[in-house]
Amino acid sequence: MEHKLEKLEKTIGVKGPVVTIVMDGVGIAPDGPGNAVKNAYTPTLDMLMKKYPTTLLQAHGTAVGLMSDDDMGNSEVGHNALGSGQVFAQGAKLVAESIESGKMFEGKSWKELVENVKTTNGTFHFLGLFSDGNVHSHINHLRAMVERAKNDGVRRVRIHILLDGRDVGETSALDYVNPFEDFLAGLRDDNFDVMIASGGGRMKITMDRYEANWKMVEEGWKTHVLGEGRQFSSAAEAISAYRTETGVIDQDLPAFVIAKNGKPVGTIEDGDSVVFFNFRGDRAIEISKAFEGGADFDKFDRVRVPSVVYAGMLEYDGDLHIPSRYLVAPPAITNTMGEYLAGTGVTQFAVSETQKYGHVTYFWNGNRSGKFDEKTETYMEIPSDIVPFEQRPWMQCALVADAVIEAIESGKYNYIRANFPNGDMVGHTGNYEATIVSLEALDIQLARIIAAVDKAKGVALITADHGNSDEMCELDKKGNVKTNSDGTPKAKTSHTLNPVPFIIYDNFSGDAYSMKSGKFGLANVAATTVELLGYKAPSMWCESIIDLK
């Protein structure tokens, strides 16, 4: 199929580039003490929303392919929708359907995992994010797999838990651990030995992404595989002890190893089977590489590399085929905007810092590595700081803005896209004051970029992929702020269900179109973009947000 856009019969006449600015984690919420977006000093964003055509987009739930509108959006599905102009069934929904239908357990990969440990008398290990946040994983998927493993005759299971506190309450770990221990106790018998074997905070071990900090993965390897680390008799004991000693929230809790009589209960050995049960790919790729990497693996010294049958919940990278074995086939995201623009010869520039670089490239292009066309596409990654984001909340926003402005001024690119991670990455820390700083820093860069857009007589589309920094306090059912024992607000570190802004900044061709009224989502942005570029949107895309006059 040829991916080439047709010219509009009457173009809008935009002379400069169309520039998409994704303010990651910036949602629109009611006023409140935890609304950093509203409470930060952001004169540029305030002016844009007041003076220029603005609407709100749905960025969660069914609008981005998730199971229900109770499901928070995330950067991955958000950028899939922005970049493809379509809504595809996504991670949690795919996995849930596969489990409910039994398709997962009838598949070749599951059968290989089970048969391996039955043949070797090995252990079946499950490793992943331990919550019901439904962004990277869901604990119900883990429960279903453990139950099925028992039913399939597996005799020994070990579970390695990565504590969340980011997509769920910041200190909610025991709310998951304690019921899960009861669940395991109900399954355990003379023929089924099952227990939690290790764990740690998701931002301390195992779940690094974009190769920003391989030390996290190395720490996870030592913990889960080698059984090295501080020992405890149970996960609950480890969590309680670390909370008392460190005062940090769940995502930052140090690694722990469960042991009996000084011996780890669940190291990973030759002949074992391992499932990484996250369905989202970005923080699953590096640990998968560690398990599957051969003698040329050089990211850290693995000490020993057990011969195991390894599988991911999904294929996390469809081009590099990571991992080589997976339980559920990912959605086939096709006919993306990047592919159509490349096929039409429209020059593109994409930039972000490391934390979100994959979102404006890999996820934007439908979970596809690399470029569609080396000649017309330029991608730029600006290295992120390897420090806690609340300690440097401005992140690399000035450098990202520099790159955008240079791309605009070069005159080489028809379409430019950039992601600013500030509102999301700093919002996830739960540090309200730092998030205020991050958003104010971003606002300064917005002013710089729109000035460059004006100089080039272009258009800027300013939006976000989901909410986060717009709701940084936990609220009760009445909408009141929950408090800690000392009376301070209880921080919220997860994404929100709030809509995101969509602003069209155009001082030159705005008379040629008008913004439609109605309910739109992130997937409507692609059609809007190509119309501003002078092309018809492909028929399979969601409709444009503008009416041409």
XYZ file of C-alpha atoms in Angstrom:
549
model
C 0.000 0.000 0.000
C 1.337 3.408 -0.964
C 1.279 5.860 1.934
C 0.914 9.166 0.156
C -1.363 12.040 1.095
C -3.593 13.838 -1.401
C -3.416 17.604 -1.646
C -6.430 19.586 -0.477
C -8.256 21.268 -3.328
C -8.041 24.531 -1.434
C -5.165 24.684 1.024
C -5.132 26.747 4.184
C -1.986 28.496 3.064
C 0.320 28.003 6.049
C 3.695 29.334 4.863
C 5.877 28.130 7.712
C 6.128 24.806 9.514
C 3.430 23.160 11.602
C 4.888 22.588 15.075
C 3.322 20.182 17.599
C 4.295 20.797 21.215
C 3.390 18.010 23.640
C 3.410 19.274 27.228
C 3.674 15.875 28.843
C 1.478 15.432 31.916
C -0.320 18.790 31.635
C -4.054 18.283 32.078
C -6.887 20.707 32.702
C -8.573 20.272 36.080
C -10.780 22.288 38.445
C -9.053 24.773 40.706
C -7.565 23.224 43.806
C -4.530 23.180 46.088
C -2.913 20.347 44.123
C -3.432 21.817 40.650
C 0.111 22.809 39.747
C -0.920 23.631 36.165
C -3.403 26.233 37.380
C -1.360 27.517 40.288
C 1.977 27.941 38.508
C 2.850 31.308 36.990
C 2.356 30.513 33.300
C 1.527 33.753 31.488
C 2.199 32.271 28.050
C -0.046 29.234 28.468
C -2.730 31.411 30.067
C -2.589 33.838 27.134
C -2.745 31.027 24.576
C -5.823 29.441 26.133
C -7.572 32.792 26.442
C -6.743 34.324 23.067
C -6.409 31.415 20.608
C -8.780 28.630 19.513
C -8.751 26.058 22.314
C -10.618 22.874 23.080
C -10.159 19.986 25.501
C -9.212 16.495 24.351
C -9.920 13.170 26.039
C -6.595 11.497 26.783
C -7.652 8.487 28.835
C -9.875 5.432 28.703
C -11.593 4.415 25.492
C -10.339 7.531 23.677
C -6.854 5.974 23.657
C -7.849 2.312 23.387
C -8.010 1.364 27.054
C -10.678 -0.826 28.584
C -12.873 1.800 30.231
C -12.998 5.492 31.010
C -11.872 4.652 34.539
C -8.421 3.875 33.095
C -5.799 6.613 33.204
C -4.051 7.468 29.990
C -0.295 7.280 29.677
C 2.424 8.625 27.454
C 2.675 5.502 25.323
C -0.959 5.138 24.306
C -1.221 8.913 24.107
C 1.582 9.182 21.585
C 0.234 6.166 19.695
C -3.039 8.058 19.264
C -1.382 11.383 18.438
C 0.903 9.801 15.883
C -1.514 7.385 14.240
C -4.736 9.394 14.158
C -6.533 6.211 15.204
C -7.601 4.330 18.337
C -6.236 0.820 18.784
C -6.938 -1.671 21.570
C -4.011 -1.229 23.943
C -1.965 -3.155 26.505
C -4.275 -3.836 29.409
C -7.269 -4.428 27.174
C -5.332 -6.774 24.895
C -3.996 -8.781 27.828
C -7.321 -8.935 29.661
C -9.092 -10.176 26.535
C -6.388 -12.784 25.963
C -6.678 -14.056 29.526
C -10.478 -14.067 29.571
C -10.676 -15.950 26.291
C -7.961 -18.378 27.351
C -5.987 -17.498 24.231
C -2.890 -16.604 26.257
C -2.746 -20.011 27.906
C -3.372 -21.852 24.656
C -0.476 -20.083 22.972
C 2.902 -21.546 22.158
C 4.831 -19.295 24.546
C 2.827 -20.157 27.661
C 3.042 -23.850 26.865
C 6.832 -23.605 26.427
C 7.188 -21.862 29.781
C 5.142 -24.498 31.577
C 6.662 -27.518 29.858
C 10.156 -26.238 30.553
C 9.791 -26.180 34.340
C 7.875 -29.442 34.383
C 10.699 -31.083 32.443
C 13.551 -29.570 34.468
C 11.742 -29.494 37.819
C 12.539 -25.790 37.742
C 10.825 -22.708 39.132
C 8.353 -20.488 37.286
C 9.189 -16.826 38.051
C 6.922 -13.824 37.549
C 8.538 -10.375 37.587
C 6.827 -7.011 37.099
C 5.130 -3.928 38.463
C 2.943 -4.923 41.378
C -0.256 -2.847 41.351
C -3.540 -2.285 39.563
C -2.424 1.026 38.068
C -3.126 -0.432 34.607
C -0.405 1.707 33.040
C 2.450 -0.800 32.965
C 0.729 -3.858 34.425
C -2.241 -5.118 36.396
C -2.079 -7.371 39.428
C -5.125 -9.311 38.193
C -3.078 -10.520 35.223
C -0.487 -11.858 37.644
C -3.146 -13.573 39.739
C -4.588 -15.265 36.655
C -1.198 -16.540 35.546
C -0.264 -17.891 38.969
C -3.585 -19.725 39.199
C -3.165 -21.134 35.704
C 0.395 -22.244 36.435
C -0.914 -24.306 39.346
C -3.706 -25.767 37.230
C -1.169 -26.676 34.541
C 0.862 -28.706 37.006
C 3.664 -26.290 37.840
C 4.974 -27.150 41.300
C 7.032 -24.098 42.277
C 6.406 -20.382 41.590
C 8.330 -17.311 42.762
C 7.153 -13.727 42.356
C 9.430 -10.690 42.162
C 7.511 -7.498 42.877
C 8.341 -3.970 41.754
C 6.547 -1.545 44.028
C 4.556 1.190 42.337
C 3.592 4.348 44.253
C 3.443 6.232 40.962
C 0.430 5.021 38.997
C -1.332 4.323 42.309
C -1.142 5.854 45.797
C 2.406 6.747 46.754
C 2.414 4.580 49.894
C -0.105 1.919 48.885
C 2.256 -1.076 48.568
C 0.897 -2.956 51.595
C -2.627 -2.571 50.202
C -1.467 -4.886 47.420
C 1.013 -7.086 49.276
C -1.218 -8.153 52.167
C -4.230 -9.342 50.104
C -1.864 -10.991 47.647
C -0.190 -12.949 50.436
C -3.657 -14.181 51.431
C -4.289 -15.124 47.810
C -1.053 -17.130 47.683
C -1.858 -18.815 50.995
C -5.122 -20.042 49.487
C -3.256 -21.608 46.554
C -0.329 -23.064 48.480
C -0.424 -26.810 49.216
C 1.870 -29.848 49.248
C 2.051 -29.822 45.460
C 2.305 -26.077 44.920
C 5.076 -24.028 46.506
C 4.482 -20.327 45.857
C 5.823 -17.144 47.477
C 7.169 -13.646 46.913
C 10.946 -13.824 46.457
C 12.259 -10.281 45.990
C 11.311 -6.723 45.220
C 12.031 -3.022 45.372
C 10.795 0.347 44.185
C 10.168 0.770 40.469
C 12.400 3.838 40.297
C 15.241 2.126 42.161
C 15.590 -1.205 40.386
C 14.866 -3.045 37.131
C 12.483 -0.644 35.353
C 14.853 1.808 33.690
C 13.958 3.012 30.199
C 15.713 4.430 27.145
C 19.043 3.245 28.606
C 19.081 6.251 30.904
C 20.430 4.358 33.915
C 21.530 0.740 33.458
C 22.575 0.712 37.131
C 18.885 0.280 37.967
C 18.730 -2.852 35.844
C 21.960 -4.174 37.318
C 20.543 -3.700 40.811
C 17.419 -5.569 39.738
C 19.478 -8.422 38.287
C 21.411 -8.794 41.525
C 18.159 -8.786 43.480
C 15.926 -11.071 41.404
C 18.432 -13.371 39.710
C 21.376 -13.584 42.087
C 19.445 -13.091 45.322
C 21.952 -10.536 46.546
C 20.805 -7.807 48.889
C 19.343 -7.086 52.278
C 17.261 -9.994 53.498
C 13.817 -9.999 55.091
C 11.361 -12.688 56.079
C 8.528 -11.152 54.018
C 7.764 -8.336 51.618
C 5.584 -6.647 54.227
C 8.478 -6.649 56.700
C 10.791 -5.129 54.066
C 8.343 -2.384 53.127
C 7.604 -1.459 56.729
C 11.284 -1.420 57.675
C 12.362 0.692 54.724
C 9.534 3.164 55.230
C 10.582 3.672 58.839
C 14.250 3.963 57.975
C 14.120 6.065 54.803
C 10.781 7.863 54.740
C 10.638 7.502 50.951
C 7.546 6.593 48.953
C 7.005 3.187 47.373
C 8.604 3.873 43.999
C 11.895 4.744 45.718
C 12.089 1.918 48.278
C 15.405 -0.005 48.156
C 15.704 -3.564 46.904
C 14.975 -6.508 49.179
C 15.417 -10.277 49.093
C 13.143 -12.728 50.908
C 15.156 -15.391 52.713
C 14.763 -18.350 55.044
C 17.608 -19.294 57.349
C 19.835 -16.802 55.548
C 19.194 -18.299 52.103
C 17.236 -16.490 49.356
C 13.976 -18.309 48.581
C 13.831 -17.511 44.875
C 17.024 -17.003 42.890
C 16.690 -17.622 39.157
C 18.560 -20.724 38.048
C 19.256 -22.861 34.987
C 16.090 -24.597 33.826
C 13.704 -21.986 35.219
C 11.033 -20.061 33.315
C 10.606 -16.291 33.648
C 7.728 -14.000 32.651
C 8.066 -10.245 32.785
C 4.408 -9.408 33.170
C 4.384 -5.692 32.315
C 2.449 -5.021 29.126
C 3.946 -1.586 28.495
C 7.238 -1.723 26.677
C 9.461 1.190 27.584
C 10.492 -0.022 31.035
C 10.518 -3.689 30.023
C 13.087 -3.630 27.228
C 16.308 -3.380 29.239
C 15.614 -6.223 31.664
C 14.530 -8.301 28.660
C 17.867 -7.566 26.981
C 19.651 -8.645 30.151
C 17.884 -12.019 30.170
C 18.215 -12.657 26.438
C 21.549 -11.000 25.711
C 24.398 -13.261 24.648
C 28.105 -13.078 25.358
C 28.234 -9.634 23.720
C 25.963 -8.102 26.389
C 28.089 -5.326 27.914
C 25.777 -3.087 29.914
C 26.852 -4.587 33.240
C 28.441 -7.733 34.627
C 25.620 -10.223 35.081
C 27.992 -12.506 37.064
C 26.074 -15.552 35.886
C 23.427 -15.887 33.195
C 20.982 -18.685 33.925
C 19.680 -20.696 31.000
C 15.958 -19.931 31.208
C 12.870 -19.786 29.038
C 12.039 -16.068 29.092
C 8.910 -14.285 27.872
C 7.440 -10.823 28.065
C 3.758 -10.119 28.372
C 3.961 -8.410 24.974
C 6.602 -7.912 22.321
C 8.087 -4.672 23.587
C 9.917 -3.715 20.392
C 8.418 -5.071 17.184
C 11.369 -4.188 14.960
C 14.152 -5.451 17.213
C 11.927 -8.326 18.398
C 12.441 -7.794 22.102
C 11.787 -10.169 23.695
C 11.962 -13.105 21.313
C 9.067 -14.817 23.120
C 5.892 -13.084 24.333
C 2.468 -14.093 25.592
C 0.153 -11.645 23.782
C 0.601 -10.203 20.303
C 0.709 -6.373 20.307
C -1.765 -4.273 18.323
C -0.814 -3.769 14.721
C -0.634 0.027 14.522
C -0.574 0.920 10.858
C -1.135 3.932 8.604
C 0.548 6.370 10.973
C 1.009 10.054 10.291
C 4.791 9.684 10.200
C 4.548 7.042 7.508
C 2.160 9.129 5.397
C 4.256 12.284 5.759
C 7.414 10.380 4.809
C 5.635 8.806 1.824
C 4.529 12.245 0.685
C 7.986 13.786 1.041
C 7.031 16.076 3.927
C 10.179 16.821 5.945
C 9.928 16.025 9.667
C 11.913 16.869 12.790
C 11.288 15.176 16.163
C 12.989 16.034 19.448
C 12.800 15.416 23.165
C 15.134 14.585 25.987
C 15.885 10.969 26.823
C 12.897 10.431 29.113
C 10.422 11.059 26.290
C 12.527 10.685 23.153
C 10.988 7.291 22.457
C 7.545 8.821 22.619
C 8.045 11.295 19.761
C 9.719 8.560 17.682
C 8.959 4.909 18.516
C 5.484 5.333 20.034
C 4.538 8.157 17.674
C 5.330 5.878 14.744
C 3.138 3.033 15.969
C 5.629 1.133 18.156
C 8.133 1.102 15.324
C 11.869 1.616 15.696
C 13.790 3.741 13.233
C 12.654 6.144 10.569
C 10.338 5.685 7.620
C 12.645 7.743 5.410
C 16.227 8.687 6.300
C 16.215 11.531 3.780
C 13.202 13.445 5.057
C 13.252 12.683 8.793
C 15.578 13.973 11.522
C 15.348 12.752 15.131
C 17.230 14.377 18.006
C 17.658 13.030 21.539
C 18.892 15.371 24.267
C 20.341 13.386 27.220
C 18.283 13.682 30.400
C 19.846 14.434 33.762
C 20.484 11.348 35.877
C 19.318 12.955 39.105
C 15.947 12.890 40.880
C 13.757 15.163 38.806
C 12.576 17.204 41.763
C 16.196 18.297 42.263
C 16.407 19.724 38.739
C 12.768 20.314 37.816
C 13.412 22.430 34.742
C 14.888 19.286 33.209
C 16.238 19.939 29.678
C 13.357 22.096 28.499
C 15.595 24.968 27.378
C 17.716 22.630 25.261
C 14.631 21.017 23.723
C 13.304 24.494 22.915
C 16.681 25.455 21.423
C 16.446 22.461 19.092
C 12.869 23.308 18.066
C 13.764 26.932 17.369
C 16.841 25.920 15.375
C 14.708 23.509 13.339
C 12.132 26.242 12.655
C 14.766 28.809 11.684
C 16.565 26.350 9.413
C 13.605 26.324 7.026
C 14.308 22.638 6.324
C 11.275 21.117 8.000
C 7.567 21.223 7.154
C 6.540 19.415 10.339
C 8.184 19.592 13.755
C 7.182 17.775 16.930
C 8.598 18.007 20.436
C 7.827 16.580 23.841
C 8.555 18.457 27.060
C 8.543 15.893 29.924
C 8.396 18.441 32.766
C 4.786 18.140 33.886
C 4.910 14.344 33.899
C 8.346 13.388 35.167
C 8.433 15.998 37.927
C 4.743 15.471 38.633
C 5.466 11.793 39.283
C 7.777 12.722 42.147
C 4.823 14.071 44.129
C 6.807 17.217 44.896
C 4.321 20.024 44.335
C 6.800 22.895 44.669
C 9.214 21.310 42.221
C 6.389 20.723 39.751
C 5.433 24.391 39.942
C 9.021 25.247 39.008
C 8.990 22.715 36.160
C 5.831 24.177 34.634
C 7.059 27.752 34.949
C 10.294 26.757 33.210
C 8.272 25.150 30.420
C 6.155 28.283 30.022
C 9.272 30.355 29.377
C 10.187 27.996 26.549
C 6.680 28.141 25.075
C 7.090 31.894 24.712
C 10.387 31.416 22.877
C 8.957 28.808 20.513
C 5.814 30.705 19.494
C 7.962 33.758 18.745
C 9.981 31.606 16.339
C 6.768 30.198 14.845
C 5.546 33.739 14.177
C 8.839 34.693 12.551
C 8.493 31.727 10.189
C 4.759 32.398 9.630
C 3.950 28.916 10.869
C 1.390 27.279 13.152
C 1.854 25.718 16.574
C -0.400 22.994 17.968
C -0.003 22.932 21.736
C -1.379 19.908 23.557
C -0.553 17.110 26.015
C -0.693 13.333 26.134
C -2.411 12.915 29.522
C -2.835 14.674 32.843
C -0.575 14.469 35.897
C 0.618 17.788 37.305
C -2.949 19.106 37.240
C -3.922 16.975 40.258
C -1.106 16.433 42.745
C -3.097 15.783 45.912
C -5.094 12.674 46.720
C -8.788 13.516 46.963
C -11.561 11.726 48.853
C -14.931 10.919 47.293
C -16.205 14.369 48.239
C -13.316 16.066 46.492
C -11.531 17.048 49.676
C -7.754 16.773 49.956
C -6.544 13.739 51.891
C -3.902 14.476 54.507
C -0.985 12.653 56.098
C -0.761 12.111 59.840
C 1.082 15.426 60.203
C -1.693 17.310 58.401
C 0.183 17.867 55.140
C -1.581 17.054 51.870
C -1.163 13.468 50.689
C 0.712 13.639 47.410
C -0.685 12.090 44.255
C 1.960 10.770 41.886
C -0.183 9.068 39.262
C -1.709 10.270 36.016
C -5.179 11.798 36.058
C -8.455 11.316 34.219
C -8.608 14.973 33.240
C -8.715 16.189 29.638
C -5.789 17.978 28.048
C -5.652 21.271 26.149
C -5.483 21.584 22.394
C -4.544 25.073 21.237
C -4.055 26.278 17.662
C -1.573 29.152 17.606
C -1.847 30.755 14.188
C -1.440 34.460 13.507
C -1.444 34.218 9.703
C -3.942 31.713 8.308
C -6.566 31.353 11.041
C -9.248 32.967 8.880
C -9.179 29.950 6.548
C -10.665 27.553 9.096
C -12.586 27.342 12.361
C -12.429 24.981 15.300
C -15.288 22.510 15.496
C -17.400 22.081 18.591
C -17.853 18.604 20.014
C -16.004 15.906 21.889
C -12.563 15.003 20.598
C -9.606 12.922 21.675
C -5.894 12.721 20.987
C -6.502 10.687 17.837
C -8.187 13.707 16.209
C -4.944 15.690 16.180
C -3.310 13.883 13.228
C -6.041 14.789 10.727
C -5.943 18.380 11.958
C -2.179 18.449 11.437
C -2.168 17.200 7.853
C -4.970 19.593 6.889
C -2.881 22.488 8.187
C -0.033 21.106 6.079
C -2.338 21.227 3.041
C -3.361 17.579 2.691
C -6.463 15.431 3.028
C -6.532 13.093 6.008
C -6.655 9.355 5.181
C -10.114 7.843 5.531
C -9.173 5.496 8.407
C -8.129 8.373 10.676
C -10.357 10.073 13.219
C -11.811 13.349 11.945
C -10.078 16.700 12.043
C -10.851 19.241 14.769
C -11.070 22.068 12.233
C -13.563 22.988 9.495
C -12.066 24.470 6.369
C -13.841 27.563 5.067
